[in-house]
XYZ file of C-alpha atoms in Angstrom:
583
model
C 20.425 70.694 7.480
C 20.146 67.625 9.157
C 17.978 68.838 11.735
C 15.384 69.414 9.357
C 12.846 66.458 8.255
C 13.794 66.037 5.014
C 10.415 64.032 4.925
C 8.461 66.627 5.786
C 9.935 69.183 3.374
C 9.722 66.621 0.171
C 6.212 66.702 1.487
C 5.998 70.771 1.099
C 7.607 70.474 -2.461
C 5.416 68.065 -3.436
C 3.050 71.194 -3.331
C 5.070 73.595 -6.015
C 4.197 71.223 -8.676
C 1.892 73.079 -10.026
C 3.622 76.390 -10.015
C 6.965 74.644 -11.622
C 7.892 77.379 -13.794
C 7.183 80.237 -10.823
C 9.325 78.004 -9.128
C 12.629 77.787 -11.529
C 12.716 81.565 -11.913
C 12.922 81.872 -8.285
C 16.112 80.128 -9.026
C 16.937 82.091 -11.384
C 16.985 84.905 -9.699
C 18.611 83.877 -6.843
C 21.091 82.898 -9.119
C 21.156 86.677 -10.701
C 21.185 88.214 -7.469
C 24.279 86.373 -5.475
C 26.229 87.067 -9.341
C 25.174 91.206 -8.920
C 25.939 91.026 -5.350
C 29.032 89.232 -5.413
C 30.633 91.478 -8.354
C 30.662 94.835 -6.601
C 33.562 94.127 -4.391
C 35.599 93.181 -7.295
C 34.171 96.192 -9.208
C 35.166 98.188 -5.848
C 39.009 96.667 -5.874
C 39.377 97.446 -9.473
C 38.410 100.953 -9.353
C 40.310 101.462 -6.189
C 44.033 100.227 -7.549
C 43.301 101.090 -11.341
C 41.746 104.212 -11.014
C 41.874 105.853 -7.865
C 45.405 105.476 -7.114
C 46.784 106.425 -10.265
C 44.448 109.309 -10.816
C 42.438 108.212 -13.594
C 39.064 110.599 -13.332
C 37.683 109.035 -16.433
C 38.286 105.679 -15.557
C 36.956 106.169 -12.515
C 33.644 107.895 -13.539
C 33.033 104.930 -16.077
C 33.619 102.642 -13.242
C 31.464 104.183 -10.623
C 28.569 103.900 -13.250
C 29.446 100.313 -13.820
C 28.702 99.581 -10.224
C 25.914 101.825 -9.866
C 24.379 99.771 -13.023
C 25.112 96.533 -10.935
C 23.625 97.862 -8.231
C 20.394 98.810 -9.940
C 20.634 95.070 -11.581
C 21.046 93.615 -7.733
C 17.907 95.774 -6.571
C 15.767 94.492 -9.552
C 16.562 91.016 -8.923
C 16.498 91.183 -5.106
C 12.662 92.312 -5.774
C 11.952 89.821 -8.262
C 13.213 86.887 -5.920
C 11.695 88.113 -2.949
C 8.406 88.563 -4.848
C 8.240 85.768 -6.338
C 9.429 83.297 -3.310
C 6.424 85.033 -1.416
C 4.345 85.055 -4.008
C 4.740 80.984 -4.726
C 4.797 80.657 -0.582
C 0.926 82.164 -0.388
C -0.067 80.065 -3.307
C 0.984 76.804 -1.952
C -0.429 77.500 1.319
C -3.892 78.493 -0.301
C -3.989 74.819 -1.595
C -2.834 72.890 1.163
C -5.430 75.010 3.309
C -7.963 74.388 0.887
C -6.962 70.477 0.809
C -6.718 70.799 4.838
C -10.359 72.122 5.217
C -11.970 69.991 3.065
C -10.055 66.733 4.145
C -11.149 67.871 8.171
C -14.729 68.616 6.671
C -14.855 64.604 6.124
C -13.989 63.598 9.134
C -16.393 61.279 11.094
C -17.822 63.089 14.570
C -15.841 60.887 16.600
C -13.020 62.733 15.870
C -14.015 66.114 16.681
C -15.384 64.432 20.046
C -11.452 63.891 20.807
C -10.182 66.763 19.155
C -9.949 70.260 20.530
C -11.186 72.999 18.399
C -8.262 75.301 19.028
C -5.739 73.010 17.837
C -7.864 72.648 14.636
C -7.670 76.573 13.878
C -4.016 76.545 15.065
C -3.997 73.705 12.371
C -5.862 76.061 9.367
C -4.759 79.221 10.419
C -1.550 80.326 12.257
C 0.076 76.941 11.621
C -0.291 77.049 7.336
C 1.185 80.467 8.034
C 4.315 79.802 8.995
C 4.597 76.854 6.014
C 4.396 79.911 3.637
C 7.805 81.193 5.446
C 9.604 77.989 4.288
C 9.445 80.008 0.663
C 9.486 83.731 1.857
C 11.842 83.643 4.329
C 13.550 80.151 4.852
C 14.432 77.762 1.418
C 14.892 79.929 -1.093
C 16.696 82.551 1.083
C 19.045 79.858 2.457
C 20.000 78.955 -1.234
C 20.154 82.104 -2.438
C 23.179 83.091 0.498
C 24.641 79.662 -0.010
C 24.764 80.657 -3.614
C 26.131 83.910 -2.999
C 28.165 82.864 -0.082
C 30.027 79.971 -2.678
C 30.506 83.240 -5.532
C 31.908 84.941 -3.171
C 34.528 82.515 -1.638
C 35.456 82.017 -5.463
C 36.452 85.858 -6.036
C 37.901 86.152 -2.882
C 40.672 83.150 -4.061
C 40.878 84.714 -7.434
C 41.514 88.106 -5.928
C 44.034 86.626 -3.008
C 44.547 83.674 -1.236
C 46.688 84.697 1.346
C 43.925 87.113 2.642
C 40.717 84.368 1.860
C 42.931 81.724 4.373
C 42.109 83.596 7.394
C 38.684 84.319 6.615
C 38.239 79.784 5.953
C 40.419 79.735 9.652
C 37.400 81.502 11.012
C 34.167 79.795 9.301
C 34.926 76.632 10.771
C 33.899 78.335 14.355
C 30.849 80.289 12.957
C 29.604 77.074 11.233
C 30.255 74.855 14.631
C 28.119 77.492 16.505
C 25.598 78.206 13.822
C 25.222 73.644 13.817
C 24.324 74.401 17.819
C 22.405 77.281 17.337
C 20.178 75.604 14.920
C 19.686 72.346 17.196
C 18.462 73.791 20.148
C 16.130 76.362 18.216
C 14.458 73.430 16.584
C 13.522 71.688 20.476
C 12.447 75.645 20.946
C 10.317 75.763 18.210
C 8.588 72.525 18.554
C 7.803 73.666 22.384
C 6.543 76.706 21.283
C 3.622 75.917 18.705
C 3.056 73.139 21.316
C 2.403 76.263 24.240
C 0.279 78.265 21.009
C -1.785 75.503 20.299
C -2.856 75.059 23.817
C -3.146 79.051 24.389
C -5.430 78.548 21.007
C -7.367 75.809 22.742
C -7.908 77.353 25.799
C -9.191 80.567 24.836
C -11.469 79.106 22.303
C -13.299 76.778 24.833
C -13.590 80.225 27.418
C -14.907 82.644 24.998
C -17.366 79.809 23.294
C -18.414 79.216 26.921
C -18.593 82.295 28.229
C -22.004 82.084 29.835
C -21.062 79.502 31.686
C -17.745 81.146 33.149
C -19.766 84.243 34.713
C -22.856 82.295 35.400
C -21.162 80.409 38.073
C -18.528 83.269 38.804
C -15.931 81.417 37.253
C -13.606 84.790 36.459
C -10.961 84.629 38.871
C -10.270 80.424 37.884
C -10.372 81.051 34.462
C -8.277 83.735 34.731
C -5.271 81.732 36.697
C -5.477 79.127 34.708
C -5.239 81.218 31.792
C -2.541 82.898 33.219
C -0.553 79.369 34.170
C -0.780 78.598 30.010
C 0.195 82.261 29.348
C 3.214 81.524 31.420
C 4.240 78.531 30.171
C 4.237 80.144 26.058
C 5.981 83.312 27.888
C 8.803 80.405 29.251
C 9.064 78.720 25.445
C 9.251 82.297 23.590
C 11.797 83.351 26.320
C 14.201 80.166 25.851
C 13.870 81.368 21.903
C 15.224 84.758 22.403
C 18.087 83.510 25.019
C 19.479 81.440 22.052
C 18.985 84.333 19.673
C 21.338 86.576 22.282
C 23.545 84.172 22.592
C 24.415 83.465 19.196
C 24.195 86.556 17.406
C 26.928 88.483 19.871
C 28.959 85.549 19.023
C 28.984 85.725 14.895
C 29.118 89.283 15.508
C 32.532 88.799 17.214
C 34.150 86.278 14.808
C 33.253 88.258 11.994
C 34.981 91.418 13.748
C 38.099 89.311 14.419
C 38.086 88.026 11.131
C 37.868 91.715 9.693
C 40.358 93.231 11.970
C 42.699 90.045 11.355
C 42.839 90.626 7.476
C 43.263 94.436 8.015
C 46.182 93.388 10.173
C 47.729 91.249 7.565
C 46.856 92.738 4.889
C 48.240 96.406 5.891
C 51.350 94.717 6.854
C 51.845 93.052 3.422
C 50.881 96.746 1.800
C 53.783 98.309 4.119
C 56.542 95.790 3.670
C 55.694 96.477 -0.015
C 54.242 93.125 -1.176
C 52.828 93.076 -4.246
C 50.271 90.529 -4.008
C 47.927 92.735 -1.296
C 46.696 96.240 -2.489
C 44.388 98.395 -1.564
C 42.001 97.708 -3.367
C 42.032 94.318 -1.437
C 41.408 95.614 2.018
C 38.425 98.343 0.289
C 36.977 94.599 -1.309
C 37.454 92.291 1.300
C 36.142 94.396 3.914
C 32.717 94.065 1.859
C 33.158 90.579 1.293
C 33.916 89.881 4.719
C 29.979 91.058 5.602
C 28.558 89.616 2.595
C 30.024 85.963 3.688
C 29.669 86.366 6.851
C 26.457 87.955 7.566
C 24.834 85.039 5.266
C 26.400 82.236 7.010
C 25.036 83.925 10.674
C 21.594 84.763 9.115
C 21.164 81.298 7.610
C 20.874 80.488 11.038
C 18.336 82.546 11.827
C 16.250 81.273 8.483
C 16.801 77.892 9.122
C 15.160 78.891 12.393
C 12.272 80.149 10.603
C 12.369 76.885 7.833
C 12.644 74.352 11.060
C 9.435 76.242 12.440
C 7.251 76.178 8.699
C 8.446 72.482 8.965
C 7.290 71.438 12.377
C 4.424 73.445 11.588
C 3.976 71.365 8.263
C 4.678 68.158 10.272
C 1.203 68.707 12.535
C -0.935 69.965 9.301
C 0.717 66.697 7.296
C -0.472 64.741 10.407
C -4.490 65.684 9.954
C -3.937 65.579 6.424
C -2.588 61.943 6.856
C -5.466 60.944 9.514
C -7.358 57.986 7.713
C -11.089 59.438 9.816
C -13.254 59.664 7.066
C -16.674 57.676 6.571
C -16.094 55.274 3.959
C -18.117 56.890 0.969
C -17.879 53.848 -1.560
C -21.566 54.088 -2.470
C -22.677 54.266 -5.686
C -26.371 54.873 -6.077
C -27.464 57.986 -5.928
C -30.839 58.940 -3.906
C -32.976 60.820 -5.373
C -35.841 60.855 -3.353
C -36.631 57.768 -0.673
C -40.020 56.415 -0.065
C -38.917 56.540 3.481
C -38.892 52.863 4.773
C -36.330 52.569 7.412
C -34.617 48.892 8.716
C -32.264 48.983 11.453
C -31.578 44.913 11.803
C -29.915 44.085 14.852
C -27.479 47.346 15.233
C -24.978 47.566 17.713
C -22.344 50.634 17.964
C -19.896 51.724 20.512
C -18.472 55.107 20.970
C -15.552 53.329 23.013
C -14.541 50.176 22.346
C -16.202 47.183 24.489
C -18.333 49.689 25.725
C -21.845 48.971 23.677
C -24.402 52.037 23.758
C -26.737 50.043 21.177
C -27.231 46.421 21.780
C -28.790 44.424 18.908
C -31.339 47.189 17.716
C -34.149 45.913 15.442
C -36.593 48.953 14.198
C -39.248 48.881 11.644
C -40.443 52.553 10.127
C -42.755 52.339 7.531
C -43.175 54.822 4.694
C -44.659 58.349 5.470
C -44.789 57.010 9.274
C -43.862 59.339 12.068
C -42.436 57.740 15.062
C -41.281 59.188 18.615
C -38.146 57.271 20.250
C -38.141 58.192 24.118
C -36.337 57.154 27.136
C -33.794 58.660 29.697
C -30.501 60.441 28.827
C -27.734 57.957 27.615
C -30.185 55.121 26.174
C -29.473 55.686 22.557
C -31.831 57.996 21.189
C -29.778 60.727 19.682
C -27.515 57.767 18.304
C -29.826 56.067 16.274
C -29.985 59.647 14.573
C -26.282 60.188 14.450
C -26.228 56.154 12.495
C -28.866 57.037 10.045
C -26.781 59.849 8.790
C -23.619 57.866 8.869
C -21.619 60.477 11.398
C -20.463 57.239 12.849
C -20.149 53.968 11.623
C -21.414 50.805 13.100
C -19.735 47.990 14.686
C -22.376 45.240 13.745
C -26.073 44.901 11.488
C -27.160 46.580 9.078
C -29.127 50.146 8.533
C -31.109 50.493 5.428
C -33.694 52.951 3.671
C -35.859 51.664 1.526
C -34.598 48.128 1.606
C -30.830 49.311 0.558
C -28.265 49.351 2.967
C -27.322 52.967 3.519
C -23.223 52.551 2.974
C -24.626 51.451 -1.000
C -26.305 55.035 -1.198
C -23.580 57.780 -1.935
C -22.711 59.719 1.564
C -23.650 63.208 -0.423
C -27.511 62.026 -1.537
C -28.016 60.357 1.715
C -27.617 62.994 3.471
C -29.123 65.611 0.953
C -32.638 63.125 1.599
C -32.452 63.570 5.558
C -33.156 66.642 7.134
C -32.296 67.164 10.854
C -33.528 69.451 13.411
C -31.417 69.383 16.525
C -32.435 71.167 19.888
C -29.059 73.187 20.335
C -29.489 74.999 16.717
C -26.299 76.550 15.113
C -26.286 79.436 13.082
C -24.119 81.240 10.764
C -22.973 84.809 11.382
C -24.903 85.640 8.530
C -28.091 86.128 7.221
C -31.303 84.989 7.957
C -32.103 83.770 4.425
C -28.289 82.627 4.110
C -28.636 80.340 7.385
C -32.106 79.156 5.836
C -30.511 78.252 2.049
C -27.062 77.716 2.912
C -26.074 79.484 -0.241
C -27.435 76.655 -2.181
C -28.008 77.960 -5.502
C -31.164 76.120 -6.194
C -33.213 77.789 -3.103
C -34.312 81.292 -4.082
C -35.634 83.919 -1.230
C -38.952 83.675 -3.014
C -39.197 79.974 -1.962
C -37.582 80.539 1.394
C -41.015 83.142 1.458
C -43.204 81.167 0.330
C -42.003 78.041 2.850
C -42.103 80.549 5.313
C -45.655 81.592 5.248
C -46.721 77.974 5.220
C -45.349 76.997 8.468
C -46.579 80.157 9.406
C -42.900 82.271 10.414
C -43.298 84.726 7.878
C -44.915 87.097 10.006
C -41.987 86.577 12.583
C -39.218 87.370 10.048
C -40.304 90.238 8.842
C -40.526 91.667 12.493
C -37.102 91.595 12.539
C -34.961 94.354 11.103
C -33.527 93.572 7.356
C -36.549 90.880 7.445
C -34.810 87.994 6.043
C -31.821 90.018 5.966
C -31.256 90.573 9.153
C -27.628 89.279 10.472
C -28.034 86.765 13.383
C -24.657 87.441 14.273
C -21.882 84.471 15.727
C -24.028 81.329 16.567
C -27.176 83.657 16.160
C -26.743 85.334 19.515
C -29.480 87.900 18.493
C -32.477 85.745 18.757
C -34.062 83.905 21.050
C -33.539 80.096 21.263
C -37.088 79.249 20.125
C -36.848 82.255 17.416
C -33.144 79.831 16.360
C -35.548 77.055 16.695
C -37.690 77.903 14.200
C -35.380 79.128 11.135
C -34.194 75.304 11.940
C -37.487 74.602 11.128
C -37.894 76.594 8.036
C -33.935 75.376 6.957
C -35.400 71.547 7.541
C -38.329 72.205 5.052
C -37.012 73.920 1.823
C -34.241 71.089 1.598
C -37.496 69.013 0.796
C -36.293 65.930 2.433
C -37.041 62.739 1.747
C -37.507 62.461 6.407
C -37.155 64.385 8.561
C -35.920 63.862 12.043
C -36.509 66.140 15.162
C -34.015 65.705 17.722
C -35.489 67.208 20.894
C -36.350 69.777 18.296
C -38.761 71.542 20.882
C -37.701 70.997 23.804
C -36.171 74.602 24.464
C -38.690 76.812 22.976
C -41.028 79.677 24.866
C -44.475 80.140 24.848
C -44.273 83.006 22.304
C -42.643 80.126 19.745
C -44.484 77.400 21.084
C -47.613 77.432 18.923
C -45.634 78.414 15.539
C -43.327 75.307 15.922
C -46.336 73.086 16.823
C -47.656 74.360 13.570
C -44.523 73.858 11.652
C -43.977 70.361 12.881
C -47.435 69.515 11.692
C -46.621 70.890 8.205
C -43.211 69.105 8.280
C -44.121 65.851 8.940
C -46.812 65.651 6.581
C -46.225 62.916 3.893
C -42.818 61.734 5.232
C -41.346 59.527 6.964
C -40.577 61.326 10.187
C -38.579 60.771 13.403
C -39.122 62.005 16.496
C -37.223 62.275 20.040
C -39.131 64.913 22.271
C -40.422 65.736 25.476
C -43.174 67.495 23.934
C -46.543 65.940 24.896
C -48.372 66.735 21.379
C -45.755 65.160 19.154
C -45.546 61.687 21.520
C -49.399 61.543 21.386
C -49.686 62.209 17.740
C -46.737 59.762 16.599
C -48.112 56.845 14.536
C -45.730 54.599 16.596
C -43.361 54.822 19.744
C -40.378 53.556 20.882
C -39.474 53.212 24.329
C -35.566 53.174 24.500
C -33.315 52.110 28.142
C -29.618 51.543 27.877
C -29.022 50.920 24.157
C -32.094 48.731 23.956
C -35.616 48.721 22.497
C -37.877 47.487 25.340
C -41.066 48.745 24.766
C -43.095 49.357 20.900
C -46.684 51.032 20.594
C -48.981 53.910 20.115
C -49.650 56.194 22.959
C -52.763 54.006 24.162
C -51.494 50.720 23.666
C -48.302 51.827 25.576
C -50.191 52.870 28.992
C -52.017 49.797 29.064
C -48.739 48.049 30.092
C -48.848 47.182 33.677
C -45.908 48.757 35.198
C -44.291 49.468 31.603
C -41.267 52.079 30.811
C -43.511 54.575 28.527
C -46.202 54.495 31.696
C -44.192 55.704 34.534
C -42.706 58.021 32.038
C -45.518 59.326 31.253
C -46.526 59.698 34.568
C -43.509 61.298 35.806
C -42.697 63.920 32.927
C -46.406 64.122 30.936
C -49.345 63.761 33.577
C -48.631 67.187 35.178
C -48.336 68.638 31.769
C -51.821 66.936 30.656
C -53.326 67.950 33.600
């Protein structure tokens, strides 16, 4: 047992607190079923010398239904344990999922920028898995043989000692091997959830970026290096099943030298007519011997599968325990902002020492719609990312409506701000679901009646199922300016306080070009709106811009009072990525 955390487990029980009383008649009928299970070989040495050797038919009959009641006791609690354990395993791994999602659902971005998406399902899914064997198949199992294993040892003494000596002479060496056995499967284990994890990762990034892999004829790469990670969980599963062959043969053998030694002994004592062996002895002990013994070898094997639930606790206990969340100590709840925006001399850093915003100062007033521009890198999108506090800052102070944004509650904040990004995500699910998501308070009538102002009605009901229609994973079935504009329509029934477009419509084609132009018009009206875009209509229109290059504001204006600068930022901009577009 010392192999095992015994950190990690008091972490696991921690979990059956709620199910205490499930938990005690596990117990209990482990309890039960090492007492049934233990009592037949006495039963079978009792009927042998009482009954069946002085002839006794109706002594025998009554004992034969004796045991044949035990054994229907034994079978009844052997199903009632096993239930149970399982049953208390699936519910204790339905919470700490549950607790698991929701805690990762907290997290600030930056962690899923350094995190891998296949370890985080390895995490949720096949991981929390193999914590529910720690009750089906591991703990309660273990003390269930231990208890049967300790009954046993005690009828066996009772019965006779001489014979029960050469079976302890033997455990020592079972034990010592089974101590071994267990060490190097727990290195084994560890090395292979490390080699799934990795297979998990691996295969997650290739399928999610499968365009990519045959655009550029990537197959064959892919494929070898898939194949090098294949080999490597092939190598750690292999090193599993060489321990497993080694040890097994080995119980195997001590238990049949152990049997074959007290049938020896015993049969010797019988002939030289000691009366202290019968044969009733050998007919018990020859039971007993597999009931001790195969325990003792299979608690090896369990405590296998309870160091692998543990190590596979360990890493869920270990995002569970990752302090990543943004601090949510707010307290006023926004209802609905007037839509001023401060940003007073921000700075942030993705990596430390490395500034992306240096000493931002922005003014946005109420029902204004402003355009940020500049070149890739200068801080655009991560102005955005601040306002909704995916990140925190490292200096300054953001606030809407004159209140610093960490004083507004991280739910309502967010609930106010609606965000349009350019790469749109979609459910496999529903158009109207991916429009609502399933909140309560949005009905399909006002997802209809939203939808025939911005004018995508029309569009929708094209589709098969109308607003039915399944988009399928990541919304694969429609076009990117078709996923642009349920974005669009998703944006406006949240009724947002503002609204921000993140290169919102940049991707689009022609076909969707003139509805979204439409439905940013309609969206913007009356609020405070925010808007970084290539798109020539939306810069001209905005009510202010802001020029943007490397984390810092350097140029503020309207479209006209921008191109007057001699030489300015927004001018050769303009000139480079708008003129040809205006012309």
């Amino acid at each position: 047992m010392k192999a095992i955390s015994s950190k990690s487990l008091k972490k696991v029980m921690h979990y059956t607190k709620p199910y205490q009383s499930r938990f005690n008649w596990v117990i209990v009928w482990a309890i039960l079923l090492s007492l049934f299970a233990a009592s037949r070989p006495y039963l079978l040495k009792h009927t042998v010398d009482d009954y069946m050797t002085n002839h006794d038919q109706q002594g025998l009959l009554l004992y034969i239904v004796i045991m044949g009641v035990v054994l229907l006791l034994e079978v009844l609690a052997q199903f009632f344990f096993t239930y149970w354990a399982n049953w208390l395993g699936q519910d204790i791994i339905k919470d700490i999922r549950d607790k698991l999602f929701r805690h990762i659902t907290s997290f600030k971005m930056k962690y899923f920028d350094n995190e891998p998406v296949g370890k985080l399902v390895t995490r949720s899914v096949s991981d929390i898995e193999s914590i529910a064997s720690i009750f089906s198949q591991g703990l309660f199992m273990i003390v269930s043989d231990m208890l049967k294993m300790l009954v046993i040892l005690g009828i066996m003494l009772y019965m006779n000692w001489k014979l029960t000596l050469i079976v302890l002479l033997a455990m020592p060496i079972l034990i010592y091997a089974t101590n071994i056995f267990q060490k190097k499967m727990k290195v084994a284990f560890n090395e292979v959830r490390n080699q799934i994890s990795n297979l998990n990762t691996f295969v997650q990034e290739r399928i999610t970026g499968m365009k990519i892999v045959q655009l550029f004829n990537r197959e064959e790469i892919e494929a070898e290096k898939f194949s090098v990670i294949n080999q490597k969980h092939n190598k750690a599963w292999l090193k599993n099943i060489l321990y497993n062959s080694i040890f097994f043969p080995i119980a195997d053998f001590v238990s049949s030298l152990t049997l074959g030694a007290i049938v020896w002994y015993g049969g010797a004592n019988i002939l030289e007519g000691d009366a202290t062996t019968s044969f009733g002895d050998l007919f018990a002990y020859t039971m007993l011997i597999n009931m001790l013994f195969n325990p003792l070898r299979q608690i090896a094997d369990k405590f296998n599968v309870m160091q692998m639930g543990i190590i596979a606790a360990e890493r869920v206990f270990e995002i569970l325990e990752t302090d990543s969340q943004i601090q949510n100590k707010g307290d006023i709840i926004a209802q609905k902002f007037n839509g001023k925006i401060t940003l007073d001399n921000v700075r942030f850093s993705y990596i430390p020492d490395e500034e992306v915003l240096k000493g931002i100062n922005l003014s946005i007033k109420p029902g204004e719609t402003i355009a940020i521009v500049g070149s890739t890198g200068a801080g655009k999108s991560t102005i955005i990312n601040l306002l909704n506090r995916f990140y925190e800052i490292d200096s300054g102070m953001i606030a809407i409506d004159d209140i610093d944004i960490k004083d507004y509650t991280l739910e309502s904040l967010r609930q106010q701000i609606a965000v349009v990004l350019q790469d749109v995500f979609l459910f496999a699910d529903t158009i109207l679901n991916n429009i609502t998501l399933y909140n309560e308070e949005v009905t399909e009538e006002m997802v209809i009646a939203a939808a025939q102002k911005i004018g995508v009605h029309d569009f929708i009901m094209s589709l098969p199922n109308g607003y039915h229609y399944n988009v399928k994973e990541r919304g694969v079935m429609l076009s990117s300016g078709q996923r642009q504009l349920i974005a669009f329509l998703r944006a406006y029934v949240s009724n947002p306080s503002i609204l921000i477009l993140d290169e919102a419509t940049s991707s689009i084609d022609t076909y969707s070009e003139e509805m979204i132009q439409n439905a940013t018009e309609v969206l913007t009206k009356g609020r405070t709106s925010i808007v970084i875009a290539h798109r020539l209509a939306t810069i001209i229109n905005a009510d202010k811009i802001i020029v943007m290059d490397k984390g810092q504001i350097v140029e503020s204006g309207n479209h006209n009072q921008l191109l007057q600068i001699e030489n300015g930022f927004y001018k050769n901009l303009y000139e480079v990525q708008f003129s040809v577009a205006t012309e």
